Amino acid sequence: PRSPSGRRRALAAAFTVLPLLLLTCCVRCVESSKPSNIIVVLADDQDVQLGGMMPIKKTKALIGAAGATFVNAFTVTPLCCPSRSSILTGRYPHNHEVRNNSLTGNCSSALWQKGPEAEAFPIYLSKQKYQTFFAGKYLNQYGKKEVGDVAHVPPGWDQWHALVGNSQYYNYTLSVNGKAEKHGDSYEKDYLTDLIVNRSLRFLDDRSPQHPFFLMLSPPAPHSPWMAAPQYQKMFSDVQAPRDGSFNKLGKDKHWLLRQPVNPMPNSSINFLDDAYRKRWQTLLSVDDMVEMLVKKLDSMKELDNTYIFYTSDNGYHTGQFSLPIDKRQLYEFDIRIPLMVRGPGIKPNQTLQAPVLNIDLAPTILDISGVNLSTVNVDGQSFLAQMAPSLRNGTARPFFLVEYTGEGHPTTDPACPKLGPGLSQCFPDCVCEDAYNNTYACVRTLDSKNNLQYCEFADSESFVEVYNLTSDPHQLENIVKKVDPTILQAMNQRLIKLQSCVGDSCRNID
């Protein structure tokens, strides 16, 4: 038997251990109820229709196979700045008013900064005590002197490493928490895709474990100028752009911009687009490495199982479809369909989801995960957490949606293409123009088990209309506006009118 003093020591030891046990339990209880972390990887111009996902094998295994792949994901506008503005706000372009990549089109303008940017989703995450980090391309006109220069850091971000202007891989300036940081052409120090992931890993090391984190990583790939990391510059040497579907086809019965390319395409255009296609794939290999490094880091931190990782792009892309060499900005599938894969808590692996989702749904989904009451937020999109993790939410798929775009042009004639006249832009190679002031359109799209239709109206002197049945004509080769039942055209026109003026709830609930 123990002596009285031995018993006292044992009791004292027990009372010392008990609070530690209680403390451990409390910490664990707090940890288990801590909101999930969220990471968004946003590629730039990555298509899903023309093989754009082929190079990112590790990403498809680590996110897609480990979670959900949405096979009907769309951008509501196929151009970088308005699309990114839609991602940040959860709103259609007619509500955030960013129309194209120009300052006059409201890209990162003073009007954007005063209004939509001040209500974007990072602000809500910050209020939910998320530690927020941004690195990479933000908006095409970000950092311009007339709109606040690099000192302008959008509200809601704790760490800010944003590219000034449009995508670059070398020789760029970053705004690092409001201060200019110039970069040169050293692969080790400056290659932007690698810099983004390295700084994100440092942020994860320095974060506070008490609070959840949100990271948005926005690499330049596969946007031009298509500069791959040195180790990847010889990859895919035998690859060429796909020759199927609408490749090198005449834009018959289409809007005038689709009727102007030379057909068949000259060899110089085909060589140019094949080269672009290969280089785009090469740049994506560094993005694939980025995702792998992030997943490994989260795993080593024991945070992987409590982190949602989204992988998507701002718009699709084309290389030779309807004889347009390279670009986006058109209403067709190759430009409006985007990749979307998500893994995270409650999402079963290897899911392929058919429900249509839009880039305006990203903000409400992120806020839903973070615990924000969505009825308090002004968004046009809807959370798709229900589609990925039905046990967490009940939800409904939308019967139809809007795609809208406002064309950009130059007021004067392009000196390289004098015969074309003013009002056009993006006229390369071989003077094939990819955009114009009157490349301004709005489409309503239905996508369900019975209907897969697209109805588009142009704001031009012709009031041109394009209609496609994508079930029977997946490559949109035949405009059926003259063949379709007029009552269907009238119904689609009425839906389009309602969608073009919708706000919030009325964008989600249209008959």
mmCIF file of C-alpha atoms in Angstrom, residues 256 409-414 417-425 436-437:
data_model
loop_
_atom_site.group_PDB
_atom_site.id
_atom_site.type_symbol
_atom_site.label_atom_id
_atom_site.label_comp_id
_atom_site.label_asym_id
_atom_site.label_seq_id
_atom_site.Cartn_x
_atom_site.Cartn_y
_atom_site.Cartn_z
ATOM 1 C CA TRP A 256 -21.142 38.130 -89.833
ATOM 2 C CA GLY A 409 -13.342 46.985 -81.238
ATOM 3 C CA HIS A 410 -10.929 49.717 -82.262
ATOM 4 C CA PRO A 411 -12.494 53.023 -83.380
ATOM 5 C CA THR A 412 -9.936 53.249 -86.208
ATOM 6 C CA THR A 413 -8.828 50.756 -88.856
ATOM 7 C CA ASP A 414 -6.125 48.266 -87.842
ATOM 8 C CA CYS A 417 -5.452 44.999 -91.990
ATOM 9 C CA PRO A 418 -6.541 48.221 -93.771
ATOM 10 C CA LYS A 419 -9.225 46.544 -95.910
ATOM 11 C CA LEU A 420 -11.264 45.578 -92.841
ATOM 12 C CA GLY A 421 -12.396 49.017 -91.710
ATOM 13 C CA PRO A 422 -12.932 50.268 -88.139
ATOM 14 C CA GLY A 423 -14.796 48.643 -85.257
ATOM 15 C CA LEU A 424 -12.841 45.361 -85.227
ATOM 16 C CA SER A 425 -10.177 43.883 -82.952
ATOM 17 C CA ALA A 436 -15.913 43.639 -83.020
ATOM 18 C CA TYR A 437 -18.168 46.226 -81.398
#
